[in-house]
Coordinates of C-alpha atoms in Angstrom, one line a residue:
Chain A
X16 CA 120.9 -2.7 18.7
X17 CA 124.6 -2.5 17.8
X18 CA 125.4 -2.5 14.1
X19 CA 129.0 -3.4 13.7
X20 CA 130.9 -3.9 10.5
X21 CA 133.1 -6.9 10.9
X22 CA 135.5 -9.0 8.9
X23 CA 134.9 -12.7 8.5
X24 CA 137.6 -13.1 11.2
X25 CA 135.9 -10.7 13.5
X26 CA 132.6 -12.4 12.9
X27 CA 134.2 -15.7 13.7
X28 CA 135.6 -14.3 16.9
X29 CA 132.3 -12.8 17.9
X30 CA 130.3 -16.0 17.1
X31 CA 132.8 -17.9 19.1
X32 CA 132.1 -15.7 22.0
X33 CA 128.3 -15.6 21.7
X34 CA 127.1 -18.7 19.8
X35 CA 129.6 -21.4 20.7
X36 CA 128.0 -24.5 22.3
X37 CA 124.5 -23.4 21.2
X38 CA 122.3 -26.1 19.7
X39 CA 120.4 -25.6 16.4
X40 CA 117.9 -27.9 14.7
X41 CA 117.3 -26.3 11.4
X42 CA 119.9 -25.4 8.7
X43 CA 118.7 -23.3 5.8
X44 CA 120.6 -21.9 2.8
X45 CA 118.2 -19.2 1.8
X46 CA 114.9 -21.2 1.9
X47 CA 116.5 -24.6 1.2
X48 CA 116.3 -26.8 4.3
X49 CA 119.5 -28.8 4.1
X50 CA 118.3 -31.2 6.7
X51 CA 114.7 -31.9 7.9
X52 CA 114.0 -29.0 10.3
X53 CA 114.3 -30.1 13.9
X54 CA 114.7 -33.8 13.1
X55 CA 118.3 -33.6 14.4
X56 CA 120.1 -31.1 16.5
X57 CA 123.7 -29.8 16.2
X58 CA 126.0 -27.8 18.4
X59 CA 128.4 -25.2 17.2
X60 CA 131.9 -26.2 18.4
X61 CA 134.2 -23.9 16.4
X62 CA 134.4 -20.9 14.3
X63 CA 137.3 -20.0 11.9
X64 CA 137.9 -17.5 9.2
X65 CA 140.1 -18.0 6.1
X66 CA 140.1 -14.8 4.1
X67 CA 136.5 -14.0 3.3
X68 CA 135.3 -17.5 4.3
X69 CA 133.7 -18.2 7.6
X70 CA 133.8 -21.8 8.7
X71 CA 131.4 -23.0 11.4
X72 CA 132.3 -26.3 12.9
X73 CA 129.5 -28.4 14.5
X74 CA 128.8 -31.8 15.9
X75 CA 125.6 -33.7 16.5
X76 CA 124.1 -32.8 19.8
X77 CA 124.2 -36.4 21.0
X78 CA 128.0 -36.2 20.7
X79 CA 128.1 -39.1 18.3
X80 CA 129.9 -38.9 15.0
X81 CA 132.6 -36.6 13.5
X82 CA 132.5 -32.8 13.3
X83 CA 131.2 -31.1 10.2
X84 CA 131.6 -27.7 8.7
X85 CA 129.3 -25.1 7.3
X86 CA 131.3 -22.7 5.1
X87 CA 130.0 -19.2 4.3
X88 CA 131.8 -17.0 1.7
X89 CA 131.5 -13.2 2.1
X90 CA 129.1 -13.3 5.1
X91 CA 127.3 -10.1 5.8
X92 CA 124.6 -9.1 8.3
X93 CA 125.0 -11.6 11.1
X94 CA 122.2 -11.6 13.6
X95 CA 121.8 -13.5 16.8
X96 CA 118.5 -13.9 18.6
X97 CA 116.8 -16.3 20.9
X98 CA 115.8 -18.3 17.8
X99 CA 119.3 -18.7 16.5
X100 CA 121.8 -17.3 14.0
X101 CA 121.1 -15.7 10.6
X102 CA 123.5 -14.4 8.1
X103 CA 121.7 -12.0 5.8
X104 CA 123.8 -12.2 2.6
X105 CA 126.6 -14.4 1.4
X106 CA 128.1 -15.3 -1.9
X107 CA 128.1 -19.0 -1.2
X108 CA 127.2 -21.5 1.5
X109 CA 128.2 -25.1 1.7
X110 CA 127.6 -28.1 3.9
X111 CA 128.7 -31.6 2.9
X112 CA 127.5 -32.1 -0.7
X113 CA 124.9 -29.4 -0.5
X114 CA 125.8 -25.9 -1.8
X115 CA 124.0 -22.7 -2.6
X116 CA 125.2 -19.5 -4.0
X117 CA 124.1 -16.2 -5.6
X118 CA 125.7 -14.2 -8.3
X119 CA 123.6 -11.1 -8.4
X120 CA 121.6 -11.2 -5.1
X121 CA 118.3 -11.7 -6.8
X122 CA 118.5 -15.5 -7.5
X123 CA 120.2 -18.2 -5.5
X124 CA 121.3 -21.5 -7.0
X125 CA 121.1 -24.8 -5.1
X126 CA 123.3 -27.8 -5.9
X127 CA 122.5 -31.1 -4.2
X128 CA 123.2 -34.7 -5.1
X129 CA 119.8 -34.5 -6.9
X130 CA 120.8 -31.7 -9.2
X131 CA 120.9 -28.0 -9.5
X132 CA 118.2 -25.3 -9.5
X133 CA 117.6 -21.6 -8.9
X134 CA 115.1 -19.7 -6.8
X135 CA 114.4 -16.1 -6.1
X136 CA 116.2 -14.7 -3.1
X137 CA 113.3 -12.6 -1.9
X138 CA 113.7 -11.7 1.7
X139 CA 115.4 -15.0 2.7
X140 CA 118.6 -14.9 4.7
X141 CA 121.6 -16.7 3.2
X142 CA 122.1 -18.9 6.2
X143 CA 119.8 -19.7 9.1
X144 CA 120.8 -21.9 12.0
X145 CA 117.5 -22.1 14.0
X146 CA 117.6 -23.2 17.6
Chain B
X18 CA 138.5 -7.4 3.1
X19 CA 134.9 -8.3 3.0
X20 CA 132.9 -7.0 5.9
X21 CA 130.2 -8.5 7.9
X22 CA 127.6 -6.7 9.9
X23 CA 126.6 -8.1 13.2
X24 CA 123.2 -7.3 14.8
X25 CA 122.7 -8.6 18.2
X26 CA 118.9 -9.0 18.5
X27 CA 118.0 -10.5 21.8
X28 CA 114.2 -10.2 21.3
X29 CA 112.0 -13.1 20.4
X30 CA 111.1 -11.9 16.9
X31 CA 111.3 -15.3 15.1
X32 CA 109.6 -17.1 17.9
X33 CA 106.8 -14.6 17.9
X34 CA 106.4 -14.9 14.1
X35 CA 106.3 -18.7 14.4
X36 CA 103.7 -18.6 17.2
X37 CA 101.6 -16.2 15.2
X38 CA 101.8 -18.5 12.3
X39 CA 99.7 -21.0 14.1
X40 CA 101.2 -22.5 17.2
X41 CA 98.0 -21.9 19.0
X42 CA 96.0 -25.1 18.8
X43 CA 92.7 -23.5 17.9
X44 CA 90.1 -26.2 17.2
X45 CA 92.5 -29.1 17.8
X46 CA 91.3 -32.0 19.9
X47 CA 93.0 -35.1 21.0
X48 CA 92.8 -37.7 18.2
X49 CA 90.6 -40.7 18.9
X50 CA 93.6 -42.9 18.5
X51 CA 95.1 -41.3 21.6
X52 CA 92.0 -41.1 23.8
X53 CA 92.8 -42.8 27.1
X54 CA 96.5 -42.9 26.2
X55 CA 97.4 -39.2 26.5
X56 CA 96.1 -36.0 28.0
X57 CA 96.4 -32.5 26.6
X58 CA 98.5 -30.1 28.6
X59 CA 97.8 -26.4 29.0
X60 CA 100.4 -23.7 28.9
X61 CA 100.5 -23.4 32.6
X62 CA 101.6 -27.0 33.0
X63 CA 105.3 -27.1 34.2
X64 CA 106.0 -29.8 31.5
X65 CA 104.4 -27.8 28.6
X66 CA 107.7 -26.2 27.5
X67 CA 109.4 -29.6 27.2
X68 CA 107.5 -30.3 24.0
X69 CA 109.3 -27.4 22.3
X70 CA 106.4 -26.2 20.2
X71 CA 108.6 -23.4 18.8
X72 CA 110.6 -26.2 17.0
X73 CA 107.6 -28.2 15.9
X74 CA 105.3 -25.6 14.5
X75 CA 106.4 -23.9 11.3
X76 CA 104.9 -21.5 8.7
X77 CA 103.4 -22.8 5.5
X78 CA 105.9 -24.3 3.1
X79 CA 108.5 -25.2 5.8
X80 CA 107.4 -28.6 7.1
X81 CA 106.9 -29.5 10.7
X82 CA 103.3 -29.1 11.9
X83 CA 100.9 -26.3 11.3
X84 CA 99.7 -26.2 14.8
X85 CA 100.0 -28.5 17.7
X86 CA 98.8 -29.9 21.0
X87 CA 101.2 -30.7 23.8
X88 CA 100.3 -34.0 25.3
X89 CA 101.5 -36.2 28.2
X90 CA 101.4 -39.9 27.4
X91 CA 99.5 -41.8 30.0
X92 CA 100.0 -45.3 28.6
X93 CA 102.9 -46.7 26.6
X94 CA 102.2 -46.4 22.9
X95 CA 104.2 -47.5 19.8
X96 CA 105.5 -44.9 17.5
X97 CA 107.0 -45.3 14.1
X98 CA 109.8 -43.7 12.1
X99 CA 111.1 -44.4 8.7
X100 CA 114.8 -44.0 8.2
X101 CA 117.7 -44.7 5.8
X102 CA 118.8 -48.0 7.3
X103 CA 122.0 -49.0 9.1
X104 CA 124.3 -48.9 6.1
X105 CA 123.7 -45.3 5.1
X106 CA 125.4 -42.7 7.2
X107 CA 125.8 -39.0 6.8
X108 CA 129.2 -37.3 6.4
X109 CA 129.7 -37.4 10.1
X110 CA 129.1 -41.2 10.4
X111 CA 125.6 -41.0 11.9
X112 CA 122.5 -42.7 10.8
X113 CA 119.1 -41.0 11.0
X114 CA 117.3 -43.8 13.0
X115 CA 116.6 -41.4 15.9
X116 CA 115.1 -38.1 15.1
X117 CA 112.4 -35.7 16.1
X118 CA 109.6 -36.7 13.8
X119 CA 107.5 -39.8 14.4
X120 CA 104.0 -41.1 13.7
X121 CA 101.6 -42.8 16.2
X122 CA 99.5 -44.3 13.4
X123 CA 100.8 -47.7 12.2
X124 CA 102.4 -47.3 8.8
X125 CA 100.9 -48.8 5.8
X126 CA 100.7 -48.4 2.0
X127 CA 103.3 -47.4 -0.5
X128 CA 106.4 -45.4 0.5
X129 CA 105.5 -42.5 -1.8
X130 CA 102.1 -42.2 0.0
X131 CA 103.9 -42.1 3.3
X132 CA 106.3 -39.5 2.0
X133 CA 103.4 -37.3 0.8
X134 CA 101.2 -37.9 3.9
X135 CA 104.1 -36.9 6.2
X136 CA 105.6 -34.2 4.0
X137 CA 109.1 -35.6 3.9
X138 CA 111.4 -34.3 1.1
X139 CA 113.5 -36.8 -0.7
X140 CA 116.7 -35.0 0.3
X141 CA 115.8 -35.5 3.9
X142 CA 115.1 -39.2 4.2
X143 CA 115.2 -42.2 1.9
X144 CA 112.3 -43.9 3.8
X145 CA 113.7 -47.3 3.3
X146 CA 113.6 -48.8 6.8
X147 CA 111.1 -48.8 9.6
X148 CA 111.8 -48.5 13.3
X149 CA 109.2 -49.1 15.9
X150 CA 109.8 -47.6 19.3
X151 CA 107.8 -47.0 22.5
X152 CA 106.7 -43.6 23.7
X153 CA 106.6 -44.2 27.4
X154 CA 104.0 -43.2 30.0
X155 CA 105.0 -39.7 31.2
X156 CA 106.6 -38.6 27.9
X157 CA 105.7 -35.1 26.8
X158 CA 105.5 -34.4 23.1
X159 CA 103.8 -32.2 20.5
X160 CA 101.3 -33.7 18.0
X161 CA 99.6 -32.0 15.2
X162 CA 98.7 -31.9 11.5
X163 CA 101.5 -31.8 9.1
X164 CA 102.5 -28.5 7.6
X165 CA 103.1 -28.0 3.8
X166 CA 106.5 -28.2 2.3
X167 CA 107.6 -26.1 -0.7
X168 CA 110.0 -27.1 -3.5
X169 CA 112.4 -24.5 -2.2
X170 CA 112.4 -26.0 1.2
X171 CA 113.1 -29.4 -0.4
X172 CA 115.9 -27.8 -2.6
X173 CA 114.3 -29.6 -5.5
X174 CA 116.0 -28.4 -8.6
X175 CA 113.0 -29.2 -10.8
X176 CA 110.7 -27.0 -8.5
X177 CA 108.1 -29.8 -8.5
X178 CA 108.7 -31.5 -5.2
X179 CA 106.0 -30.1 -2.9
X180 CA 103.8 -31.5 -0.2
X181 CA 100.4 -30.2 0.9
X182 CA 99.5 -29.6 4.5
X183 CA 97.7 -32.7 5.9
X184 CA 95.1 -32.4 8.6
X185 CA 94.4 -36.2 8.6
X186 CA 97.8 -37.7 9.3
X187 CA 99.2 -36.1 12.4
X188 CA 102.9 -36.0 13.2
X189 CA 104.5 -36.6 16.6
X190 CA 107.4 -34.3 17.5
X191 CA 109.8 -35.7 20.1
X192 CA 112.3 -33.0 20.9
X193 CA 115.9 -34.4 21.1
X194 CA 115.0 -38.0 21.6
X195 CA 118.6 -39.1 22.1
X196 CA 118.5 -37.1 25.4
X197 CA 115.2 -38.7 26.6
X198 CA 116.0 -42.4 26.9
X199 CA 113.3 -42.9 29.5
X200 CA 110.6 -41.3 27.4
X201 CA 111.3 -42.9 24.0
X202 CA 112.6 -46.4 24.2
X203 CA 113.8 -48.2 21.1
X204 CA 114.9 -51.8 20.6
X205 CA 118.1 -52.6 18.9
X206 CA 118.0 -51.7 15.2
X207 CA 118.3 -55.4 14.4
X208 CA 114.5 -55.4 15.0
X209 CA 113.9 -52.8 12.3
X210 CA 113.2 -53.9 8.8
X211 CA 113.8 -52.8 5.3
X212 CA 110.3 -51.9 4.0
X213 CA 108.6 -53.2 0.9
X214 CA 108.1 -50.1 -1.3
X215 CA 104.5 -51.0 -2.1
X216 CA 103.6 -51.6 1.5
X217 CA 105.7 -50.2 4.3
X218 CA 104.0 -52.4 6.9
X219 CA 105.8 -55.3 5.4
X220 CA 109.5 -56.1 5.1
X221 CA 111.1 -56.2 1.7
X222 CA 111.7 -59.7 0.4

């Protein structure tokens, strides 16, 4: 199992090579399911890094609608498996008007159109895109 | 420069953990409502994998179903789905009329009861409109009792929005319905209706 230390740009490049065009049906910021798991399905169509921020571009698997972006600040611990992509830690993750972040790694905060709250990080990954 | 570690894990760790969490349909039997309208498939059936149990079955607190049967529909049946209506689109311009989660029981009662019975977080679906589609003979889907959903999964800032697992009201998982137009057939959305909040079987006045 390779253990490579990568910059956000290198991670973007690697995900472009190994996860591009993969479909995923669950999107979680730590344990927050941003969309109902496996109700919809999305496909990764681009990866891009801007400084310490990794942008993952996606479209609905049906091909309908516009592209969207999941942004991950300070991603670390990227894992690919047959069940999808996880990023172990991040400072902040955002998709549309949903956002989650951690300041000390023990709690993560969630901000949605319904408000803001905080939960224990525990053993949760900062981002999960589950196939 | 912040660094990221990449681990390429090509095993089936997550899938294995999900399966061990209850994908095996111990003790499940075809519901009476589907008797004569569906048959249960075994794992050696070539169509079994099409139901995508690994997507439907989830651990406690994470929604989906707690365990599931894979069934092949043998007679057309209506299936129901609540959605946000034609005027509410996501940031990409899509509605949520089509999706993976359906019910084969005709909907009735208040919206809040339906939300609780089918473990649907408020952030996921407004449950304001009803679509009725047809699961066609030959379709292969997963059915099973609803799994619980935690406040964290809902992203509820108050920490109060949670739904208990429900053995009574089973869910129907149709994997990627937009790619299965011969298995799930829907009329134009003009036939859908905005529900009355106190009885979703009826249209709002």
